[in-house]
């Protein structure tokens, strides 16, 4: 422990974290659980209001008129590629922008030049021909490499949209750097640890793993040095640990800022910060160097920066993800393994930003819910949900049981151990469309094209036989899942070579857990359609070429989402069957295969590419999001739909299961107090201890 460390850590309870990089140990030994209410909170300061007003009037309002406000078309993005930028003179609490001006987007051509050029043209700008020359003639990109390797069947599946949204032209995301390490240890210590780790295996004979291990560590060390340069450009020396709360937040943000300056991942989550920050706030509040207004101002300033993160995206990308999300997910609350709540006063301060700054989708505030959370916090969460529709909820018992008490969400529902685990993100397969392919023998119901060879279609016009269709569906899933995982293995092999996330991985342990985040779309449609075939009579309707393009269904059948085991068991079987097929396939870098039931935003795009179903789902119409029941089919209420989703085995979907519900405040009760209590009751009922789902719930208009 250096003298600088001793000064920075003065007043903290010492432990293993002093000798090893172990942020969780630091938090567990030093944080203060808070079981009170929100009465201590402060409103926005004049400085906060001025920065937010300037941002709205000069930048956000203008951006809304044009989609993309500005682009730097001359400078390929990097951690220290841009001069410092500010919103206004009062923007001096938590500093740092992705480029040199608010909302100006940067090129990230390491992923692929084609997407960059398209996005620039769609924004009405012109690219720099010298930059294009570099990334088309001299520097191979991730996208180039992927398409060099793609097989004919992957290309066929991709073009027919049975696999959609693959990260083969943009950053994969789903990696949460442990940005807290920058504040707790300082960058020099992190560099020294990485250098030590790099040389740990110098006595081993050459192997591809050994060479890659050393090369990746060299890239991580270079990135940490660039991180120091970034901070110096804003007037900060982050070589040593933070000495107060302001520095702790600023140092942490510099780590995150370096990540979003250098990567445009599909999800760039910030992790689990409140308990960590709160330790510094509590120390400063006790020694009189900070008051509550100042603490809230710091958190407000950080959230302002998170709200204006931007990436250069194409219109097609925005259509897949229904807008321009970046999922700067901030995970909070839950319980520690020792039974203490992880709610702190800063958990309240984070929610208060939705009052001080108004509602916003970013950062994606995610509460790890447990019925035993402190009453005051649960009621404040419910109040903010009702007033802003800006909170997401996840099952803390499930996440903690599988991923520990220092886990955070990457994107919407994907949990991982912070700094100890990363995910190879994999978009998802259209499990609903695969059912139609099974019936049509591999022909696409939209185009009539034979996409998969060697499969016979269902014959005749009589009622479909459930056992026959299920057998065909399983066979089709073998092809679809095999093609899907093959594509993912190729993508992540290429991503590691040509678009490696050096700064994010520098803020991880040297030996980490890797998961392969597979996913499915259209679960409710599959479940209802198979239920219709099993319990009613379904007649195929063919076009002049014999292609089944529609269905006539006679009789009643159970539907998923109404707490009816007949349909819910089919849904659970589909999830298990697909996951079982995924598990059989070798994964890149020996990743652990996982699965998500998640289409919070891309369900519209999947629906456009898919035909009609036995369930009555019409051609070209949006899928229900995630694990939701079909729109309008869940007739037994919100709790029944939650119970149906809860029957999906979390072990078959460890990457997360999403249920999106919207409730109008009036539907919760007449008075605000009644609304709060009823929403708390719904969340408690949905998140019973053996609950299987990670629930994405909002309450609002």
XYZ file of C-alpha atoms in Angstrom:
701
model
C 0.000 0.000 0.000
C 1.527 3.314 -1.084
C 1.332 6.602 0.806
C -1.138 7.868 -1.820
C -3.281 4.780 -1.269
C -3.237 5.307 2.495
C -4.459 8.888 2.112
C -7.147 7.990 -0.412
C -8.366 5.050 1.685
C -8.314 6.850 5.009
C -11.322 5.889 7.114
C -12.175 2.797 5.082
C -12.292 -0.671 6.619
C -9.300 -2.574 5.259
C -9.524 -6.049 3.800
C -8.542 -8.261 0.897
C -9.308 -5.388 -1.467
C -6.141 -3.637 -0.267
C -3.951 -6.474 -1.536
C -5.886 -7.591 -4.610
C -8.208 -5.906 -7.098
C -11.479 -6.775 -5.369
C -14.122 -4.059 -5.516
C -16.849 -6.273 -4.105
C -14.828 -6.845 -0.940
C -14.354 -3.086 -0.570
C -18.094 -2.498 -0.890
C -19.122 -5.260 1.495
C -16.759 -4.005 4.191
C -17.604 -0.325 3.853
C -21.097 0.397 2.561
C -23.967 1.616 4.737
C -27.365 -0.008 4.063
C -30.212 2.494 4.139
C -33.695 1.482 5.268
C -35.282 4.912 5.546
C -37.414 6.908 3.144
C -36.786 9.621 0.539
C -37.209 12.603 2.842
C -33.458 13.399 2.891
C -33.211 14.015 -0.881
C -32.326 17.353 -2.470
C -33.650 18.999 -5.596
C -31.518 20.214 -8.499
C -28.994 22.981 -7.980
C -28.975 26.098 -10.142
C -25.880 24.774 -11.880
C -27.639 21.511 -12.719
C -30.679 23.339 -14.068
C -28.556 25.640 -16.205
C -26.579 22.776 -17.757
C -29.753 20.819 -18.477
C -31.523 23.878 -19.901
C -28.568 24.673 -22.156
C -28.397 21.099 -23.318
C -32.104 21.055 -24.131
C -32.279 24.412 -25.879
C -29.026 24.304 -27.861
C -28.575 20.612 -28.577
C -31.356 18.134 -27.774
C -34.141 20.174 -29.349
C -32.075 20.599 -32.512
C -31.150 16.920 -32.634
C -34.800 15.909 -32.545
C -35.338 17.825 -35.791
C -32.611 16.041 -37.741
C -32.031 12.626 -36.036
C -28.228 13.110 -36.055
C -27.022 16.538 -34.979
C -23.403 16.338 -36.153
C -20.629 13.876 -37.045
C -16.870 14.116 -36.947
C -16.086 12.620 -40.372
C -12.319 13.111 -40.163
C -11.297 11.404 -36.932
C -11.632 7.648 -36.344
C -12.777 7.281 -32.760
C -10.422 6.340 -29.954
C -10.083 6.914 -26.221
C -7.913 10.018 -26.600
C -8.730 11.000 -30.193
C -10.686 14.189 -29.433
C -10.051 17.448 -27.679
C -12.098 18.036 -24.521
C -15.654 19.266 -24.919
C -18.195 20.905 -22.632
C -21.910 21.727 -22.648
C -21.482 25.226 -21.190
C -19.463 27.101 -18.563
C -21.369 25.446 -15.727
C -20.490 22.002 -17.067
C -17.672 21.504 -14.586
C -18.996 19.004 -12.057
C -18.588 15.711 -13.930
C -16.796 16.441 -17.200
C -16.200 14.561 -20.424
C -17.908 14.169 -23.804
C -17.510 11.472 -26.438
C -16.167 14.021 -28.918
C -15.394 17.732 -28.656
C -19.048 18.880 -28.633
C -22.336 17.618 -27.185
C -24.179 15.087 -29.373
C -21.489 15.097 -32.067
C -21.040 11.485 -33.113
C -17.794 9.736 -33.903
C -16.908 7.216 -36.594
C -15.964 3.747 -35.351
C -14.823 2.071 -38.570
C -13.017 -0.859 -36.945
C -16.395 -2.592 -36.956
C -16.918 -2.026 -40.658
C -16.691 0.828 -43.116
C -19.950 0.095 -44.925
C -22.134 0.954 -41.933
C -20.109 4.108 -41.223
C -20.402 5.354 -44.802
C -24.126 4.599 -44.937
C -24.773 6.394 -41.644
C -22.799 9.448 -42.764
C -24.745 9.691 -46.027
C -28.089 9.170 -44.290
C -27.215 12.109 -42.042
C -26.583 14.299 -45.083
C -22.822 14.445 -44.523
C -19.798 13.524 -46.641
C -17.118 11.121 -45.500
C -13.413 11.865 -45.699
C -12.028 9.836 -48.645
C -8.673 9.418 -46.896
C -10.395 7.721 -43.956
C -12.308 5.431 -46.304
C -9.087 4.499 -48.055
C -7.490 3.475 -44.775
C -10.380 1.230 -43.745
C -11.015 -0.310 -47.155
C -7.468 -0.761 -48.446
C -5.029 -0.834 -45.535
C -6.918 -1.794 -42.393
C -9.160 -4.880 -42.411
C -12.358 -4.442 -40.400
C -14.429 -6.807 -38.313
C -17.199 -6.749 -40.938
C -14.780 -7.625 -43.756
C -13.448 -10.591 -41.833
C -16.897 -11.901 -40.915
C -18.116 -11.930 -44.502
C -14.884 -13.561 -45.656
C -15.753 -16.505 -43.401
C -19.561 -16.674 -43.574
C -20.869 -19.877 -45.130
C -23.639 -20.008 -47.787
C -26.200 -21.242 -45.272
C -25.429 -18.357 -42.876
C -25.889 -15.877 -45.701
C -29.178 -17.556 -46.649
C -30.475 -17.481 -43.064
C -29.391 -13.878 -42.664
C -31.026 -12.649 -45.883
C -34.286 -14.485 -45.161
C -34.419 -12.902 -41.674
C -34.709 -16.146 -39.775
C -31.627 -14.782 -38.003
C -31.711 -11.009 -37.537
C -29.625 -8.346 -35.856
C -26.295 -10.181 -35.782
C -23.461 -7.937 -34.533
C -21.430 -8.430 -37.700
C -21.123 -4.744 -38.626
C -21.171 -2.949 -35.272
C -19.740 -3.380 -31.766
C -21.118 -6.381 -29.937
C -21.496 -4.685 -26.550
C -22.733 -6.669 -23.542
C -19.389 -6.098 -21.796
C -19.428 -4.184 -18.507
C -16.045 -2.848 -17.532
C -15.587 -2.571 -13.783
C -15.253 1.192 -14.018
C -15.135 1.433 -10.227
C -11.575 0.077 -10.337
C -10.323 3.342 -11.815
C -11.542 5.231 -8.750
C -10.574 2.714 -6.098
C -7.061 1.913 -7.324
C -5.989 4.524 -9.871
C -4.763 3.681 -13.360
C -1.077 3.180 -12.498
C -1.949 0.326 -10.154
C -4.194 -1.262 -12.796
C -1.406 -1.022 -15.384
C 1.067 -2.651 -12.984
C -1.358 -5.501 -12.313
C -1.941 -6.065 -16.039
C 1.807 -6.093 -16.721
C 2.229 -8.659 -13.964
C -0.593 -10.782 -15.392
C 0.807 -10.543 -18.914
C 4.118 -12.075 -17.853
C 2.589 -14.712 -15.611
C 2.878 -17.486 -18.199
C 6.153 -16.684 -19.960
C 7.493 -20.189 -19.301
C 4.734 -21.839 -21.332
C 5.382 -23.173 -24.867
C 3.857 -21.276 -27.753
C 0.149 -21.787 -28.392
C -2.573 -19.687 -29.940
C -4.117 -19.143 -26.502
C -0.776 -18.066 -24.995
C -0.074 -15.609 -27.841
C -3.556 -14.126 -27.735
C -3.402 -13.783 -23.954
C -0.201 -11.739 -24.165
C -1.372 -9.658 -27.119
C -4.689 -8.808 -25.482
C -2.958 -7.766 -22.279
C -0.647 -5.511 -24.279
C -3.700 -3.883 -25.863
C -5.290 -3.437 -22.445
C -2.177 -1.727 -21.073
C -2.080 0.641 -24.060
C -5.739 1.474 -23.488
C -5.154 2.264 -19.810
C -2.387 4.665 -20.801
C -4.767 6.354 -23.239
C -7.302 6.592 -20.406
C -4.787 8.621 -18.432
C -4.313 10.896 -21.454
C -8.074 11.398 -21.680
C -8.270 12.482 -18.059
C -5.269 14.815 -18.391
C -6.987 16.571 -21.300
C -9.771 17.495 -18.860
C -7.312 18.572 -16.158
C -7.325 15.420 -14.000
C -4.566 13.051 -12.952
C -6.159 9.637 -12.425
C -2.895 7.739 -11.958
C -3.752 7.273 -8.273
C -6.988 6.429 -6.448
C -9.783 8.933 -5.897
C -9.553 10.858 -2.619
C -13.158 12.058 -2.274
C -16.668 11.465 -3.596
C -16.413 13.867 -6.502
C -13.211 12.240 -7.696
C -14.684 8.750 -7.222
C -17.571 9.570 -9.556
C -15.363 11.459 -12.013
C -12.694 8.721 -12.142
C -15.393 6.083 -12.654
C -17.007 8.103 -15.418
C -13.674 8.526 -17.200
C -13.461 4.723 -17.388
C -16.934 4.496 -18.890
C -16.299 7.455 -21.199
C -13.191 5.746 -22.576
C -15.362 2.745 -23.422
C -18.041 4.669 -25.300
C -15.377 6.710 -27.075
C -13.844 3.552 -28.525
C -16.728 1.074 -28.919
C -20.273 1.341 -30.279
C -21.612 -1.827 -28.726
C -25.260 -2.792 -28.934
C -25.362 -2.319 -25.169
C -22.839 -0.236 -23.203
C -23.964 -0.719 -19.625
C -22.239 1.131 -16.805
C -22.678 -1.530 -14.145
C -23.460 -1.402 -10.445
C -22.332 1.876 -8.925
C -24.593 3.177 -6.157
C -23.190 1.194 -3.239
C -19.636 2.010 -4.331
C -20.290 5.740 -4.696
C -22.234 5.857 -1.455
C -19.181 4.837 0.555
C -17.378 7.984 -0.620
C -20.456 10.166 -0.137
C -20.933 8.940 3.416
C -17.296 9.669 4.263
C -17.451 13.197 2.813
C -20.801 13.951 4.445
C -19.419 12.891 7.822
C -16.250 14.962 7.527
C -18.206 18.025 6.418
C -16.649 18.440 2.950
C -19.962 17.703 1.200
C -23.661 18.289 1.832
C -26.702 16.509 0.414
C -27.256 19.124 -2.267
C -23.685 18.656 -3.452
C -24.019 14.865 -3.457
C -27.173 15.045 -5.569
C -25.529 17.545 -7.920
C -22.717 15.075 -8.604
C -25.127 12.236 -9.410
C -27.280 14.564 -11.552
C -24.189 15.664 -13.471
C -23.161 12.064 -14.118
C -26.634 11.108 -15.325
C -26.692 14.103 -17.690
C -23.550 12.723 -19.335
C -25.057 9.251 -19.593
C -28.177 10.670 -21.216
C -26.227 12.232 -24.088
C -24.133 9.226 -25.094
C -24.560 8.754 -28.856
C -23.320 6.363 -31.538
C -23.252 6.694 -35.305
C -25.987 4.330 -36.458
C -27.771 3.636 -39.731
C -31.512 3.979 -40.176
C -31.709 0.199 -40.639
C -30.034 -0.291 -37.256
C -32.513 2.088 -35.644
C -35.374 0.097 -37.154
C -34.060 -3.146 -35.685
C -33.785 -1.584 -32.235
C -36.794 0.745 -32.547
C -34.842 3.949 -32.062
C -31.339 4.811 -30.971
C -30.808 2.938 -27.688
C -27.421 2.272 -26.166
C -28.542 0.733 -22.871
C -26.276 2.527 -20.413
C -27.868 0.246 -17.837
C -27.277 1.135 -14.185
C -28.139 -1.774 -11.865
C -29.104 -1.155 -8.257
C -30.606 -2.494 -5.003
C -31.092 -6.179 -4.225
C -29.395 -7.983 -1.353
C -25.908 -9.117 -0.487
C -25.078 -12.745 0.160
C -24.898 -11.883 3.859
C -28.572 -10.864 3.925
C -28.061 -7.098 4.124
C -29.877 -4.917 1.643
C -27.671 -3.249 -0.960
C -29.972 -0.215 -0.991
C -28.072 2.926 -0.011
C -28.875 6.612 0.016
C -27.280 6.846 -3.427
C -29.854 4.316 -4.660
C -32.399 7.021 -3.821
C -30.215 9.741 -5.389
C -30.170 7.829 -8.675
C -33.964 7.687 -8.775
C -34.129 11.349 -7.798
C -32.443 12.260 -11.093
C -35.737 11.345 -12.784
C -37.358 14.065 -10.695
C -34.616 16.677 -10.990
C -33.987 16.169 -14.720
C -37.292 14.648 -15.833
C -38.016 11.193 -17.295
C -35.607 9.541 -19.725
C -34.895 6.040 -21.079
C -31.146 6.384 -20.428
C -29.463 5.424 -18.280
C -31.610 2.305 -18.166
C -32.191 2.266 -14.412
C -32.660 -1.352 -13.343
C -33.814 -2.309 -9.873
C -33.012 -5.759 -8.506
C -36.328 -6.392 -6.787
C -36.980 -8.564 -3.769
C -40.110 -8.493 -1.652
C -37.897 -7.946 1.408
C -36.346 -4.706 0.153
C -36.798 -1.777 2.591
C -40.359 -0.500 2.492
C -39.367 3.125 1.963
C -37.277 2.241 -1.065
C -39.960 0.028 -2.604
C -42.494 2.808 -2.258
C -40.117 5.366 -3.760
C -39.452 3.045 -6.715
C -43.182 2.663 -7.252
C -43.738 6.427 -7.032
C -41.004 7.162 -9.586
C -42.307 4.408 -11.887
C -45.795 5.870 -11.788
C -44.562 9.421 -12.375
C -41.907 8.739 -15.023
C -42.300 5.256 -16.583
C -38.503 5.060 -16.457
C -37.590 2.111 -14.248
C -36.933 -1.538 -15.096
C -37.223 -4.338 -12.556
C -35.341 -7.647 -12.346
C -35.560 -10.634 -10.008
C -32.818 -10.255 -7.414
C -33.177 -13.775 -5.928
C -32.656 -15.393 -9.323
C -29.767 -13.170 -10.373
C -27.987 -13.425 -7.032
C -28.392 -17.213 -6.916
C -26.715 -17.642 -10.291
C -24.390 -14.637 -10.636
C -23.671 -13.407 -7.108
C -24.392 -10.155 -5.312
C -22.088 -7.960 -7.413
C -23.825 -8.707 -10.703
C -25.179 -6.120 -13.108
C -27.335 -6.104 -16.209
C -25.791 -5.691 -19.650
C -28.484 -4.376 -21.982
C -31.978 -5.234 -20.717
C -32.008 -8.550 -18.888
C -28.536 -10.079 -19.302
C -26.800 -10.480 -15.911
C -23.083 -10.929 -15.342
C -20.491 -10.639 -12.595
C -18.955 -7.187 -12.892
C -15.324 -7.297 -13.939
C -15.227 -11.081 -13.896
C -17.420 -12.032 -16.814
C -18.256 -10.896 -20.343
C -20.712 -11.975 -22.992
C -20.415 -12.744 -26.662
C -23.649 -11.039 -27.706
C -25.639 -12.900 -30.361
C -28.905 -11.150 -31.308
C -31.545 -13.889 -31.736
C -33.182 -16.413 -34.009
C -36.752 -16.125 -35.212
C -38.156 -19.192 -33.447
C -41.626 -18.394 -34.772
C -40.518 -18.264 -38.401
C -38.727 -21.583 -37.873
C -42.125 -23.166 -37.162
C -43.433 -21.944 -40.528
C -40.280 -23.258 -42.212
C -40.948 -26.652 -40.596
C -44.435 -26.740 -42.100
C -43.179 -25.570 -45.515
C -40.106 -27.785 -45.667
C -37.590 -24.942 -45.526
C -39.357 -22.594 -47.944
C -39.781 -19.005 -46.869
C -43.450 -18.150 -46.416
C -42.881 -14.539 -47.503
C -40.843 -15.070 -50.683
C -41.395 -18.717 -51.569
C -37.617 -19.182 -51.781
C -36.164 -22.545 -50.743
C -33.826 -21.493 -47.943
C -33.079 -24.896 -46.386
C -32.579 -27.962 -48.579
C -33.490 -31.536 -47.727
C -36.714 -30.932 -45.776
C -40.134 -32.157 -46.877
C -43.177 -29.915 -46.369
C -46.390 -30.990 -44.686
C -48.638 -32.631 -47.282
C -52.405 -32.331 -47.739
C -55.046 -29.878 -46.638
C -56.358 -31.746 -43.623
C -55.851 -30.678 -40.025
C -52.201 -30.443 -38.966
C -51.034 -33.253 -36.691
C -49.288 -32.000 -33.557
C -46.787 -34.860 -33.258
C -45.842 -34.552 -36.934
C -45.421 -30.780 -36.762
C -43.402 -30.975 -33.552
C -41.061 -33.557 -35.090
C -40.565 -31.342 -38.145
C -40.054 -28.307 -35.914
C -37.320 -30.027 -33.907
C -35.544 -31.021 -37.139
C -35.793 -27.473 -38.464
C -34.435 -26.116 -35.191
C -31.366 -28.331 -35.607
C -30.592 -26.474 -38.840
C -31.521 -23.025 -37.550
C -29.679 -23.311 -34.220
C -26.624 -24.866 -35.841
C -26.457 -22.090 -38.418
C -27.009 -19.438 -35.762
C -24.248 -20.625 -33.426
C -21.878 -21.059 -36.367
C -22.468 -17.397 -37.241
C -21.875 -16.316 -33.642
C -18.617 -18.226 -33.392
C -17.404 -16.543 -36.588
C -18.504 -13.079 -35.470
C -16.747 -13.207 -32.106
C -13.594 -14.736 -33.514
C -13.423 -11.775 -35.903
C -14.458 -9.205 -33.302
C -11.637 -10.229 -30.984
C -9.150 -9.882 -33.851
C -10.310 -6.636 -35.455
C -12.447 -4.699 -32.941
C -11.228 -5.804 -29.519
C -12.642 -3.895 -26.530
C -9.279 -3.148 -24.958
C -10.331 -0.620 -22.305
C -13.405 -2.555 -21.204
C -11.373 -5.733 -20.871
C -8.581 -3.840 -19.070
C -11.165 -3.296 -16.331
C -11.747 -7.039 -15.971
C -9.805 -9.795 -14.274
C -7.243 -11.431 -16.539
C -9.026 -14.788 -16.369
C -12.750 -14.343 -16.872
C -15.972 -16.233 -17.489
C -17.258 -15.948 -21.064
C -20.849 -16.649 -22.049
C -22.381 -16.921 -25.511
C -25.596 -14.908 -25.375
C -27.984 -16.640 -27.756
C -31.604 -15.572 -27.987
C -35.013 -16.344 -29.447
C -37.890 -14.264 -30.742
C -41.558 -15.101 -31.192
C -42.039 -17.441 -28.230
C -45.678 -16.575 -27.597
C -46.560 -17.108 -31.265
C -44.938 -20.549 -31.294
C -46.646 -21.559 -28.049
C -50.097 -20.408 -29.160
C -49.722 -21.907 -32.638
C -48.631 -25.287 -31.303
C -51.470 -25.118 -28.761
C -53.905 -24.441 -31.614
C -52.578 -27.453 -33.552
C -52.788 -29.674 -30.441
C -56.122 -28.605 -28.981
C -58.089 -27.297 -31.984
C -58.130 -28.089 -35.717
C -55.770 -26.145 -37.967
C -56.096 -26.325 -41.758
C -53.260 -25.019 -43.969
C -54.124 -22.605 -46.772
C -51.809 -22.828 -49.785
C -51.019 -20.559 -52.707
C -50.826 -21.744 -56.307
C -47.308 -23.144 -55.764
C -48.333 -25.252 -52.760
C -46.711 -22.931 -50.229
C -48.657 -22.653 -46.952
C -49.328 -18.940 -46.570
C -52.178 -18.912 -44.049
C -54.231 -21.094 -41.726
C -57.868 -21.730 -40.847
C -58.309 -22.674 -37.211
C -61.513 -24.252 -35.881
C -62.257 -24.607 -32.180
C -60.869 -23.132 -28.998
C -57.356 -23.576 -27.697
C -55.417 -22.408 -24.600
C -53.089 -19.451 -24.959
C -49.829 -18.602 -23.259
C -49.927 -15.799 -20.704
C -53.085 -16.758 -18.814
C -51.570 -19.088 -16.215
C -52.845 -22.102 -18.186
C -50.404 -25.004 -17.924
C -51.473 -26.456 -21.268
C -50.074 -23.512 -23.215
C -47.429 -22.436 -20.717
C -45.850 -25.898 -20.720
C -45.523 -25.734 -24.506
C -43.705 -22.392 -24.181
C -41.359 -23.822 -21.549
C -40.704 -26.869 -23.739
C -39.791 -24.683 -26.728
C -37.310 -22.684 -24.631
C -35.793 -25.867 -23.192
C -35.587 -27.595 -26.589
C -33.764 -24.702 -28.242
C -31.383 -24.308 -25.318
C -30.673 -28.029 -25.314
C -29.697 -27.844 -28.986
C -27.485 -24.819 -28.324
C -25.667 -26.645 -25.509
C -24.593 -29.444 -27.849
C -22.554 -27.145 -30.092
C -18.925 -26.153 -29.307
C -18.584 -22.452 -28.507
C -15.825 -20.012 -29.406
C -13.265 -19.692 -26.581
C -15.187 -22.374 -24.661
C -17.902 -19.867 -23.802
C -20.784 -21.014 -21.643
C -23.937 -21.023 -23.801
C -26.874 -19.021 -22.474
C -30.179 -17.912 -23.919
C -32.455 -14.905 -23.616
C -36.132 -14.502 -24.361
C -35.803 -10.875 -25.291
C -37.128 -8.664 -28.094
C -38.022 -5.494 -26.260
C -37.328 -3.374 -29.336
C -36.777 -5.645 -32.356
C -40.150 -7.405 -32.228
C -41.518 -5.063 -34.927
C -38.757 -5.946 -37.401
C -39.168 -9.673 -36.776
C -42.891 -9.370 -37.400
C -42.416 -7.595 -40.729
C -40.324 -10.506 -42.022
C -42.724 -13.254 -40.926
C -45.977 -14.712 -42.276
C -49.286 -15.792 -40.729
C -49.665 -18.438 -38.010
C -52.159 -21.041 -36.806
C -52.672 -18.922 -33.688
C -54.191 -16.156 -35.804
C -51.130 -13.906 -35.736
C -51.235 -12.047 -39.029
C -48.508 -11.722 -41.640
C -46.175 -8.751 -41.217
C -47.501 -7.659 -37.821
C -45.267 -7.086 -34.778
C -44.355 -9.897 -32.442
C -45.094 -9.489 -28.770
C -41.901 -8.290 -27.047
C -39.686 -10.762 -25.226
C -41.540 -13.428 -23.287
C -44.772 -11.440 -23.371
C -48.048 -13.119 -24.265
C -49.478 -12.202 -27.659
C -50.941 -8.710 -27.742
C -54.493 -8.805 -26.402
C -54.426 -12.548 -25.707
C -53.612 -12.385 -21.994
C -57.144 -11.942 -20.668
C -56.513 -12.872 -17.027
C -54.515 -9.854 -15.961
C -50.956 -8.853 -15.322
C -50.225 -11.249 -12.460
C -51.436 -14.220 -14.523
C -49.078 -13.261 -17.333
C -46.225 -12.942 -14.830
C -47.011 -16.407 -13.501
C -46.982 -17.830 -17.029
C -43.586 -16.309 -17.704
C -42.414 -17.609 -14.347
C -42.937 -21.174 -15.589
C -40.067 -20.752 -18.038
C -37.019 -22.396 -16.495
C -34.369 -19.756 -15.791
C -31.719 -22.437 -16.213
C -32.758 -22.577 -19.872
C -32.532 -18.807 -20.239
C -29.715 -17.601 -18.010
C -29.239 -14.601 -20.277
C -32.596 -13.284 -19.111
C -36.324 -13.439 -19.687
C -38.165 -10.219 -20.403
C -41.784 -9.369 -19.671
C -42.791 -5.820 -20.573
C -45.974 -4.451 -19.012
C -47.501 -1.006 -19.085
C -50.074 0.077 -16.519
C -51.812 3.418 -16.425
C -51.652 4.981 -12.960
C -55.444 5.129 -12.907
C -55.479 1.365 -13.285
C -53.580 1.050 -10.023
C -55.970 3.059 -7.886
C -57.624 6.420 -7.341
C -55.128 8.055 -4.986
C -51.356 8.222 -5.373
C -50.895 6.284 -2.137
C -53.215 3.529 -3.361
C -51.365 3.385 -6.680
C -48.018 3.056 -4.931
C -49.176 0.276 -2.629
C -50.827 -1.655 -5.454
C -47.747 -1.441 -7.688
C -45.546 -2.638 -4.835
C -47.982 -5.504 -4.317
C -47.879 -6.479 -8.003
C -44.085 -6.491 -8.039
C -43.947 -8.523 -4.835
C -46.419 -11.041 -6.266
C -44.544 -11.333 -9.541
C -41.134 -11.697 -7.959
C -41.778 -14.584 -5.608
C -38.552 -16.288 -4.415
C -38.742 -19.119 -6.964
C -39.651 -16.778 -9.794
C -37.891 -17.658 -13.053
C -38.137 -14.415 -14.927
C -36.270 -11.189 -15.126
C -39.153 -8.777 -15.469
C -38.896 -5.560 -17.408
C -41.802 -3.596 -15.999
C -42.857 0.005 -16.303
C -45.869 1.809 -15.014
C -47.025 4.858 -16.881
C -49.236 6.412 -19.506
